[in-house]
Coordinates of C-alpha atoms in Angstrom, one line a residue:
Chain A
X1 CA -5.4 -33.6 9.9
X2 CA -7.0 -36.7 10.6
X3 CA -10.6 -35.4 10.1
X4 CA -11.9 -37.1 7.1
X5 CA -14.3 -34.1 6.7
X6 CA -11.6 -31.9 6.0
X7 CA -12.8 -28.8 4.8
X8 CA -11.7 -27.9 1.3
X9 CA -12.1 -26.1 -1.9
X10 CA -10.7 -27.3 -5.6
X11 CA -9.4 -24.3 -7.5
X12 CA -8.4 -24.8 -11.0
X13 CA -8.2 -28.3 -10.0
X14 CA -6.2 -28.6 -6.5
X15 CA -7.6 -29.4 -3.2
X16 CA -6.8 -27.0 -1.2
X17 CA -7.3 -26.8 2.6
X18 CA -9.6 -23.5 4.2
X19 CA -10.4 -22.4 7.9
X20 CA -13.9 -21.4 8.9
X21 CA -14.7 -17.6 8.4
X22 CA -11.5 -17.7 5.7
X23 CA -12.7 -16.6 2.0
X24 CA -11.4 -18.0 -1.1
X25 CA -9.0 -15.4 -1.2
X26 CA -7.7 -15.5 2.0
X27 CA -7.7 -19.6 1.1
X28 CA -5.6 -19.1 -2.4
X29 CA -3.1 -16.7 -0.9
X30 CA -2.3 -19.4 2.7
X31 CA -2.1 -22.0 -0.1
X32 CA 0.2 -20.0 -2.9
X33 CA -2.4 -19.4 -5.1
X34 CA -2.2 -16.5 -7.3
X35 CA -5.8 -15.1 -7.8
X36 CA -5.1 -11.2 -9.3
X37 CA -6.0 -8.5 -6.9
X38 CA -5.7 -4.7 -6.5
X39 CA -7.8 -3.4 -3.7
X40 CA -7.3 -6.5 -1.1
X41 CA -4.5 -6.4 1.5
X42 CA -4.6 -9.4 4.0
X43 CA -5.2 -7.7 7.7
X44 CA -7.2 -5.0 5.8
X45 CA -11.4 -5.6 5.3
X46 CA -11.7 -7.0 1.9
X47 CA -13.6 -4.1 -0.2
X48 CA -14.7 -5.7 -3.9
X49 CA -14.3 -2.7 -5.8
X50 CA -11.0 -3.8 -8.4
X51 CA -13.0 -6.9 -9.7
X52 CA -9.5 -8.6 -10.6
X53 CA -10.1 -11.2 -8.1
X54 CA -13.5 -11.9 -9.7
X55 CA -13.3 -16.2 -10.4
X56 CA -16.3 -19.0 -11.2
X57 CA -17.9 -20.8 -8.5
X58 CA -19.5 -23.4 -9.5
X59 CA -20.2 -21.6 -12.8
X60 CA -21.1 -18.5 -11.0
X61 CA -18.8 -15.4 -11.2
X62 CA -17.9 -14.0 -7.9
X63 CA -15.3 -11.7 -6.2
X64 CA -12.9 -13.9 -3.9
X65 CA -12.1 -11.2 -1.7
X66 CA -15.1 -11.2 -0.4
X67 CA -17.1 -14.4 -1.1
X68 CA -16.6 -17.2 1.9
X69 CA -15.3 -20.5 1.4
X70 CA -17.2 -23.4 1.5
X71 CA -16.6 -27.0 1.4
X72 CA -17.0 -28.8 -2.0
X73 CA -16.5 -25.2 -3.9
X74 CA -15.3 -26.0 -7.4
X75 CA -13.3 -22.8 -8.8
X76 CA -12.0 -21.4 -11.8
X77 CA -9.2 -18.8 -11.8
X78 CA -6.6 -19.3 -14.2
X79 CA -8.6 -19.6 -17.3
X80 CA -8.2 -17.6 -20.5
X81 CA -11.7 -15.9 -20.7
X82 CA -11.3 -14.7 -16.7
X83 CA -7.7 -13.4 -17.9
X84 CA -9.2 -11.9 -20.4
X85 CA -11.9 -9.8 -18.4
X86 CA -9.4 -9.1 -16.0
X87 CA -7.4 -7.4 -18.7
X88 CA -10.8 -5.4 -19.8
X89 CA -11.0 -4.5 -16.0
X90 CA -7.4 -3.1 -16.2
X91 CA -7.8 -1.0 -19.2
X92 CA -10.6 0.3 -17.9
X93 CA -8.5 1.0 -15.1
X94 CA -5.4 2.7 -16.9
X95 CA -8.1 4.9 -19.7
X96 CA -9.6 6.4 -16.7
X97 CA -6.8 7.6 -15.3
X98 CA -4.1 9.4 -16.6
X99 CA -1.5 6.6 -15.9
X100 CA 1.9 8.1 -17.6
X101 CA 4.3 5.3 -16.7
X102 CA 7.3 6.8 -18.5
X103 CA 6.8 10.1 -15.7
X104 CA 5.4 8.5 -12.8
X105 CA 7.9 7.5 -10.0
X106 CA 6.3 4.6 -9.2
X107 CA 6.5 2.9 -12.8
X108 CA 8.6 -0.5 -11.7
X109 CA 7.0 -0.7 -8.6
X110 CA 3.4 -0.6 -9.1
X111 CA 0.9 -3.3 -8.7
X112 CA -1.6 -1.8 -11.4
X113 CA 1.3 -1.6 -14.0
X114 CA 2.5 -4.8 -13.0
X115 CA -0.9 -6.8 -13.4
X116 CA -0.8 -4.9 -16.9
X117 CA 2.3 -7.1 -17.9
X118 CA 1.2 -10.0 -15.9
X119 CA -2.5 -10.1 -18.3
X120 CA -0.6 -9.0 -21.6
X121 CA -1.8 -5.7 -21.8
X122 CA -0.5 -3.8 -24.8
X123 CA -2.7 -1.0 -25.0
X124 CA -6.7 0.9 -23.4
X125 CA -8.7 -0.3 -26.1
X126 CA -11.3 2.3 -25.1
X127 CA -11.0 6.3 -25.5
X128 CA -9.1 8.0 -22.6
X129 CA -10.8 10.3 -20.2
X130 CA -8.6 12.2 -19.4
X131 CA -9.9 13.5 -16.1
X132 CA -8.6 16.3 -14.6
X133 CA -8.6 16.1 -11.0
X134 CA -6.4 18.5 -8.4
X135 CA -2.7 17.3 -7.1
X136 CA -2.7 18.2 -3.6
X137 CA 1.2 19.1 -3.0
X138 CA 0.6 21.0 0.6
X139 CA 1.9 18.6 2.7
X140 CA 5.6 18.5 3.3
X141 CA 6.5 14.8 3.0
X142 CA 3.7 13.6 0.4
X143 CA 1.8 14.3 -2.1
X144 CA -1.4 13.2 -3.9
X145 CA -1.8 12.8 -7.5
X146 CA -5.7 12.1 -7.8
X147 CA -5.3 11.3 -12.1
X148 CA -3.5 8.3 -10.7
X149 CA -6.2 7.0 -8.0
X150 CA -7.7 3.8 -8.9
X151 CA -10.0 4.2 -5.7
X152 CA -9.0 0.7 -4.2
X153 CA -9.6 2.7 -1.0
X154 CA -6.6 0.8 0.7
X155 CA -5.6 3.9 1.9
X156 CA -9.1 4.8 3.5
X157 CA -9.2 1.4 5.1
X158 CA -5.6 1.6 6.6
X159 CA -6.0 5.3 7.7
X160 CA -9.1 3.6 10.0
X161 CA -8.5 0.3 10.8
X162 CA -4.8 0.6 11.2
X163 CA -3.7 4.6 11.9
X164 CA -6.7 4.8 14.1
X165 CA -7.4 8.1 11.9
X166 CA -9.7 9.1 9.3
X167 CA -7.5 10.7 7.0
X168 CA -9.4 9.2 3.6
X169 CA -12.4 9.4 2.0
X170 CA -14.0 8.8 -1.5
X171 CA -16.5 11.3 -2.3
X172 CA -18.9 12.0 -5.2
X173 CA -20.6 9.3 -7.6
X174 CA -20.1 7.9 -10.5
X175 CA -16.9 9.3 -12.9
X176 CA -16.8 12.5 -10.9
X177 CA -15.8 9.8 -7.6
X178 CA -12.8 11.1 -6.4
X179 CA -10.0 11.0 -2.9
X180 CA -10.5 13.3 -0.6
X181 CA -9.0 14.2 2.7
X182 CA -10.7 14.4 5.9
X183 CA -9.6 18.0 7.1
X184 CA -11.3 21.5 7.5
X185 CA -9.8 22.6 4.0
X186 CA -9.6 19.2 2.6
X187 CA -5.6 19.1 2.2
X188 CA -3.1 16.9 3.3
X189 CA -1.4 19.2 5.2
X190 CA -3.8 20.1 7.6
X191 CA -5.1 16.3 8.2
X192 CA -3.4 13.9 10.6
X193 CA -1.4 11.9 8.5
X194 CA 2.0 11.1 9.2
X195 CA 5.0 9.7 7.5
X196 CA 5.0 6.8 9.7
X197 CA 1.1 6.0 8.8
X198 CA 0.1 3.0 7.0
X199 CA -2.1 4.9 5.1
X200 CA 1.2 7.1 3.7
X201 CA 3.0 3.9 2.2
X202 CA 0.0 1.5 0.8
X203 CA -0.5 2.7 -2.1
X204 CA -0.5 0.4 -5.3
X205 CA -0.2 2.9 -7.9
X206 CA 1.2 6.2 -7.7
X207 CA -1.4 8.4 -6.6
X208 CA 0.3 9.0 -2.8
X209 CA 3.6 9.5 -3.0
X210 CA 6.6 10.2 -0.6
X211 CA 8.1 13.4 -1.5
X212 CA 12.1 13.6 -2.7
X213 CA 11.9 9.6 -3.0
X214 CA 11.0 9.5 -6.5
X215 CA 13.6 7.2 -9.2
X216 CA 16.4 5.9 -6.3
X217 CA 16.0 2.5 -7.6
X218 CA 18.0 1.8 -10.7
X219 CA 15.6 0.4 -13.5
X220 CA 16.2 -3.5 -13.5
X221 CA 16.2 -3.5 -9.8
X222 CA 12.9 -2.3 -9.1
X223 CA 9.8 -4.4 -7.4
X224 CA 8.7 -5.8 -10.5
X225 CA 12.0 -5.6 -12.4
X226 CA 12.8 -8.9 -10.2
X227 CA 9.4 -10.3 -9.4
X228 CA 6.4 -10.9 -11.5
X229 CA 2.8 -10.0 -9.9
X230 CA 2.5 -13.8 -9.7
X231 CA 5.3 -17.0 -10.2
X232 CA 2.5 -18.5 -12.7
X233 CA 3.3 -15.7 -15.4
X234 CA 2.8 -16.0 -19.2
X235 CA 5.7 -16.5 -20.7
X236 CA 5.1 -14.8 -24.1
X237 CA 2.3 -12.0 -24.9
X238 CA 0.5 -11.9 -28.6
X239 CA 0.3 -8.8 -30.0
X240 CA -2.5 -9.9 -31.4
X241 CA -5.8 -7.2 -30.8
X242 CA -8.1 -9.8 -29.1
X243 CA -12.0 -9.9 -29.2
X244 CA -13.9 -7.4 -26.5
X245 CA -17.2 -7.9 -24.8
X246 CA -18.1 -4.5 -26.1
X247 CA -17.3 -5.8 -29.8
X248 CA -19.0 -8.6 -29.1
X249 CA -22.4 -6.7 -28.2
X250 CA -21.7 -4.5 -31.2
X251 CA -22.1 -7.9 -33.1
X252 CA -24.7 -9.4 -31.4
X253 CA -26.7 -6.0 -32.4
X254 CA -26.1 -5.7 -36.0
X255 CA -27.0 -9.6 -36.0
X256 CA -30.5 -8.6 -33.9
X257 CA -28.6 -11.0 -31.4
X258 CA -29.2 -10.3 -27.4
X259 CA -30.5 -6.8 -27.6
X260 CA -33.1 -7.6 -30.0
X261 CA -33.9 -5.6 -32.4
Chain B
X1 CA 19.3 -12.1 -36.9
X2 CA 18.1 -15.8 -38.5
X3 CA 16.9 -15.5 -41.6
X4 CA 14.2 -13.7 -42.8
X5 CA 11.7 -15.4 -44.9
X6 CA 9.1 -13.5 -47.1
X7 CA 5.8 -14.5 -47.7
X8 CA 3.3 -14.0 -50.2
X9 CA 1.3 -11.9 -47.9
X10 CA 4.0 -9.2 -47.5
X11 CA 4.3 -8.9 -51.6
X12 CA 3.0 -6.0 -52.8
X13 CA 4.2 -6.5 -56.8
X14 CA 6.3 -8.3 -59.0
X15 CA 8.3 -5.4 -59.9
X16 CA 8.3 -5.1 -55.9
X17 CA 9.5 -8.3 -54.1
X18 CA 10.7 -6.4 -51.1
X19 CA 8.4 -6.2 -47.8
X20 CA 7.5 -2.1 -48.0
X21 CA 7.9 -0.5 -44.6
X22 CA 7.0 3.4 -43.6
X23 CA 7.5 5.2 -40.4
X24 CA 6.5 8.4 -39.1
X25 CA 6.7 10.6 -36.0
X26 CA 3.4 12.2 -35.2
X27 CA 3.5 14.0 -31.9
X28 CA 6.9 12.0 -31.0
X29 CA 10.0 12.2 -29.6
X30 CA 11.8 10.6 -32.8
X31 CA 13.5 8.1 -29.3
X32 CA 10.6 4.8 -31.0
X33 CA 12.8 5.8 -34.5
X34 CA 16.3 6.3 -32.2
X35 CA 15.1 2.6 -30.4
X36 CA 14.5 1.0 -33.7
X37 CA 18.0 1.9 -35.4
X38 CA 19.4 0.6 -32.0
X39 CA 19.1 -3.0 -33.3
X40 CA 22.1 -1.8 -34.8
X41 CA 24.1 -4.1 -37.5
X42 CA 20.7 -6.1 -37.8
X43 CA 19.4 -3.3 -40.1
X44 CA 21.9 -4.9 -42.4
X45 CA 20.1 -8.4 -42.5
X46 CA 16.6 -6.2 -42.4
X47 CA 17.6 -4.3 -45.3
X48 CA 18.3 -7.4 -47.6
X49 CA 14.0 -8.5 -46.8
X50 CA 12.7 -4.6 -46.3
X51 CA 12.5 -1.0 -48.2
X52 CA 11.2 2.1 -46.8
X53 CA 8.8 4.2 -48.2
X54 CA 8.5 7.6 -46.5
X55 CA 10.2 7.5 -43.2
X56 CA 12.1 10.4 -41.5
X57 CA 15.5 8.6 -42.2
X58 CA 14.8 9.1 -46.0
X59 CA 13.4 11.8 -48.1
X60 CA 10.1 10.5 -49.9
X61 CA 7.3 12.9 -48.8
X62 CA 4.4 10.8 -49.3
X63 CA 3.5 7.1 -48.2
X64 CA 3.1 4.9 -50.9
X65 CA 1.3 1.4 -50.4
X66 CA 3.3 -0.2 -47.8
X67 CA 2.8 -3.5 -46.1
X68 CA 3.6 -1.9 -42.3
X69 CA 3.2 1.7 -41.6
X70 CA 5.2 2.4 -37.9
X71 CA 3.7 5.0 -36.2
X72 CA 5.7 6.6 -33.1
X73 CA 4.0 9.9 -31.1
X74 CA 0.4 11.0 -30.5
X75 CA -2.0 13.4 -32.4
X76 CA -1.3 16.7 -31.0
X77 CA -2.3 18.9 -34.1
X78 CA -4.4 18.8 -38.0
X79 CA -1.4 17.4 -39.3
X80 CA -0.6 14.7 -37.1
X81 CA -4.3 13.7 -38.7
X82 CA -3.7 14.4 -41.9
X83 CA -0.3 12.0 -42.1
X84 CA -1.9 9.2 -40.0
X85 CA -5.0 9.1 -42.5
X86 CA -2.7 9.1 -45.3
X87 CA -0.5 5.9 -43.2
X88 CA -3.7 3.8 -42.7
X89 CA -5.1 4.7 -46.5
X90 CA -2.6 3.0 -47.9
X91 CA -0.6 0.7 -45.0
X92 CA -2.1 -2.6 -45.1
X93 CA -1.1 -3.2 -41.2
X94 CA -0.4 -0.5 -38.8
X95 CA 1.7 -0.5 -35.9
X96 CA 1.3 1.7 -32.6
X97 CA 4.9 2.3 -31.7
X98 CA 5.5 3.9 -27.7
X99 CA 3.7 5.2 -25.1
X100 CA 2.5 7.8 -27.3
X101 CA 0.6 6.3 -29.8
X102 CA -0.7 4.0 -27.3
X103 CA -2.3 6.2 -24.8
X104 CA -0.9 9.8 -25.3
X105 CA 2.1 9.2 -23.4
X106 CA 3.8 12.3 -21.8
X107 CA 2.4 14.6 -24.2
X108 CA -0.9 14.3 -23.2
X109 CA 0.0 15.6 -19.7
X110 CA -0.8 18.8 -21.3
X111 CA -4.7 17.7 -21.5
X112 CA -4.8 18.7 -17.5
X113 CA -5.0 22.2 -19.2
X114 CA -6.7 24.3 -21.5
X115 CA -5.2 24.8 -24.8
X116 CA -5.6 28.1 -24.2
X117 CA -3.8 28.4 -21.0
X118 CA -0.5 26.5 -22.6
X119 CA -0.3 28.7 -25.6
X120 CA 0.2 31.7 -23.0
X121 CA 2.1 30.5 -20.7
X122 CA 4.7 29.5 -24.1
X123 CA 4.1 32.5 -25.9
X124 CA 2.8 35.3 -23.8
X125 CA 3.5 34.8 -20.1
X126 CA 6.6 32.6 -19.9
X127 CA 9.8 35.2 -18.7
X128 CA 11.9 36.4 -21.3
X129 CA 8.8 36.0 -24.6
X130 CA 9.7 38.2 -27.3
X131 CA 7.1 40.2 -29.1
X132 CA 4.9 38.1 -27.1
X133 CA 1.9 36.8 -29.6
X134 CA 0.4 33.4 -30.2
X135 CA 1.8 32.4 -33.8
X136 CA -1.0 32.6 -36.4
X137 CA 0.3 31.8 -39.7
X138 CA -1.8 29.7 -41.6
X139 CA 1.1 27.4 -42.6
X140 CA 1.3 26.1 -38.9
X141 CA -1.1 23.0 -38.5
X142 CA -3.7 24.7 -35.4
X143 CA -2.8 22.2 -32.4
X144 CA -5.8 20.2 -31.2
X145 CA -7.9 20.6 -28.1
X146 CA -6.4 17.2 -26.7
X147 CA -3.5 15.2 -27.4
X148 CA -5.0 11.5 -28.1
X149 CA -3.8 8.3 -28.9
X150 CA -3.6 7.4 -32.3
X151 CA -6.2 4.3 -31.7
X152 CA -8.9 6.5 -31.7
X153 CA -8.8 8.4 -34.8
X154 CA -7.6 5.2 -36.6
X155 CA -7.9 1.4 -36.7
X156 CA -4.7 0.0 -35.3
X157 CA -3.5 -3.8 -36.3
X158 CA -0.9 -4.2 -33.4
X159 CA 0.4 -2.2 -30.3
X160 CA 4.2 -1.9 -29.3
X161 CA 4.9 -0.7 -25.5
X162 CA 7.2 1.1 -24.4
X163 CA 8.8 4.5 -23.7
X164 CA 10.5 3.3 -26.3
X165 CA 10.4 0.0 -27.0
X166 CA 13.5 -1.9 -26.7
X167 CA 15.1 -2.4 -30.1
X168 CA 14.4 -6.1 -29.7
X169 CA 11.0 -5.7 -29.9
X170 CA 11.2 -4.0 -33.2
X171 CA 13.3 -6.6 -34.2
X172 CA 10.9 -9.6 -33.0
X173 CA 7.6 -8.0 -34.7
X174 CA 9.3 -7.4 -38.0
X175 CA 10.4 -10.9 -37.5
X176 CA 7.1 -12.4 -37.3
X177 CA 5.7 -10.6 -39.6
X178 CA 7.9 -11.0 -42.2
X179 CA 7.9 -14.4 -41.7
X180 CA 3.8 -14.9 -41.6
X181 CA 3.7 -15.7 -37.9
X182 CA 1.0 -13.7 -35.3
X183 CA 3.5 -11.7 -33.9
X184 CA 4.3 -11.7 -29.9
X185 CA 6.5 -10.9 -27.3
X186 CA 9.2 -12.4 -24.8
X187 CA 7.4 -11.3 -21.2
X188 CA 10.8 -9.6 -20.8
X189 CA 10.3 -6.9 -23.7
X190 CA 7.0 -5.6 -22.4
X191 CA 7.0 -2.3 -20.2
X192 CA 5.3 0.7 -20.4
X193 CA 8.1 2.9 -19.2

């Protein structure tokens, strides 16, 4: 464009070009920037729950799913420390859960697991929870497995803005939060949702699942067999046990640091 | 294999020169052990820089002070305790092999149920039980409430993915070890599956 005011925002040190209305997500994924992301879906309304997407604005942390872009925004993404947190977020995603890649039928092709290799990941770092929520196998082409949920609520949002339905909901607070379905008895079966619904096939993880589909993809061919989350991928992951904001508190405590005394 | 270098760090004694290695299946599936003799002829070459102290592929009954202690499986019962405290009292690095040690893996699919509920549906419901009790003897370790990942009974020095992990990763942290470098991974070698 010829406009010498051209709108743009520097992430990680490129210029890159935005529309008006358009937020530094929608900006780094028109322009092939990898920013990680669980619970945004362009066409969907962003939501801000995962917190992957979190980057620095101007020094400032902010989600970039949700946060417009502005002209002159200087942003960090790529770093080591927001990788790092990133990789807190997803443990704290897989400990609250009870993700068991080696039986779940979406292990290859889930975004969750996926951002776990793409961060390094190795292990929870943080006791397990264990929760024990209820698998709702009553409808006869899917089935929900609730100890997978990650409540992105991409499902909700596609069930209303896409399905013209209702089918999803998240209900309760706190850790007792949990999927539910919109229907007199609150099972799949006696909701709308259909096989041909949005809302059946969004999904990252494996918490809704199409029934009799499970393992057709040999291992090696599978989503993330031949694609990484991202094409800017570490290359090598240190086994090292790296340093946690929670140890750090624990530090800054026995030292009388932040929390005083 | 390239050659293994030892380092000072890895030498327990003079009468000892030999990097001292133990491995144990907790609440396993013995596949971490299966997926560690798959790096096959290299066990030679490992041999020549390593020694095992107790290990299920030998017969020593106790761990002795080892440099790496490999731990495959979860804590599922008192024992699984017992022999992971006795690893970490006298291992000077521990190593979470598999799923299981790492977050409970498959086995911990039973914590969606009581521990009362799966002892009677395997010994007093299930169809064709005979002489249907739950077995009592005091010489069988009483399993625990939860199956739990070994990290939280026990401070763990590095983690190894994988349902198992692929031969070459045991082959690539022994490597670094034994050769005094932070160990890593190839991208390619990481899963959880």
């Amino acid at each position: 464009m010829s406009d010498p005011m051209k709108k743009t925002i520097i992430i990680d040190g490129v210029e890159i070009p935005f529309e008006e209305g358009q937020t530094i997500m929608d900006a780094a994924l028109a322009a092939d920037i990898y920013i990680p992301h669980l619970c945004h879906k362009p066409g969907l309304s962003p939501h801000g729950s995962c917190k992957l997407c979190t980057v620095d604005v101007n020094g400032r942390a902010v989600s970039s799913c949700t946060m417009p872009a502005e002209a002159g925004q200087e942003i960090a993404n790529n770093t080591a420390s927001l990788n790092e947190a990133r990789k807190t977020i997803t443990q704290m995603l897989f400990i609250e859960g009870n993700h068991l890649c080696p039986s779940c039928e979406k292990t290859g092709d889930c975004t969750l697991q996926a951002i776990g290799y793409h961060l390094g990941m190795l292990d929870g770092h943080f006791p397990q929870f264990y929760p024990r929520r209820e698998v709702d196998a009553s409808h006869g082409s899917l089935v929900l497995d609730r100890d997978r949920c990650i409540m992105c609520e991409l499902c909700v949002r596609a069930s209303r803005e896409c399905d013209g339905k209702d089918v999803f909901a998240i209900s309760g607070r706190g850790t007792k939060r949990q999927l539910v379905v919109n229907s007199p008895t609150g099972r799949l079966v006696d909701s709308d949702i259909e096989l041909d619904d949005m809302a059946a096939h969004i999904c990252p993880v494996g918490a809704i699942l199409i029934k009799d589909h499970g393992y057709e993809v040999p291992i090696g061919r599978r989503t993330f067999d031949l694609h990484s989350v991202s094409e800017t991928d570490l290359d090598e992951v240190i086994l090292k046990k790296t340093k946690h904001h929670d140890q750090e508190h624990e530090t800054a405590e026995k030292e009388g640091g932040v929390y005083g005394v | 294999m390239k050659q293994l270098k030892k380092r000072e760090v890895f030498t327990v004694s003079e009468s000892s020169p030999k990097v001292r290695v133990a491995t144990t299946s907790l609440a396993g599936c013995f596949g971490c052990h299966m997926s560690f003799l798959d790096m096959d002829e290299r066990i030679v070459g490992l041999l020549e820089h390593v020694e095992f102290s107790r290990s299920p592929i030998n017969d020593i009954k106790h761990c002795e002070p080892c440099d790496i202690g490999l731990i495959e499986g979860a804590l599922c019962n008192a024992d699984n305790v017992h022999v992971l405290k006795e690893f970490r009292d006298n291992c000077k690095i521990i190593i979470a092999v598999g799923a299981c040690a790492i977050n409970g893996g498959v086995p911990a699919m039973r914590n969606h149920f009581t521990l009362k509920e799966c002892l009677e549906e395997a010994f007093l419901d299930e169809i064709g039980v005979d002489n249907p009790h739950i077995p009592n003897d005091v010489e069988i370790p009483l399993l625990l409430n939860k199956v739990h990942p070994i990290h939280e009974v026990v401070k763990v020095d590095y983690y190894l993915p994988g349902c198992p992990p692929p031969a070459d990763a045991f082959v690539k942290i022994l490597t670094d070890l034994l050769e005094g470098r932070e160990p890593s991974l190839p991208k390619e070698m990481l899963h959880y599956d």
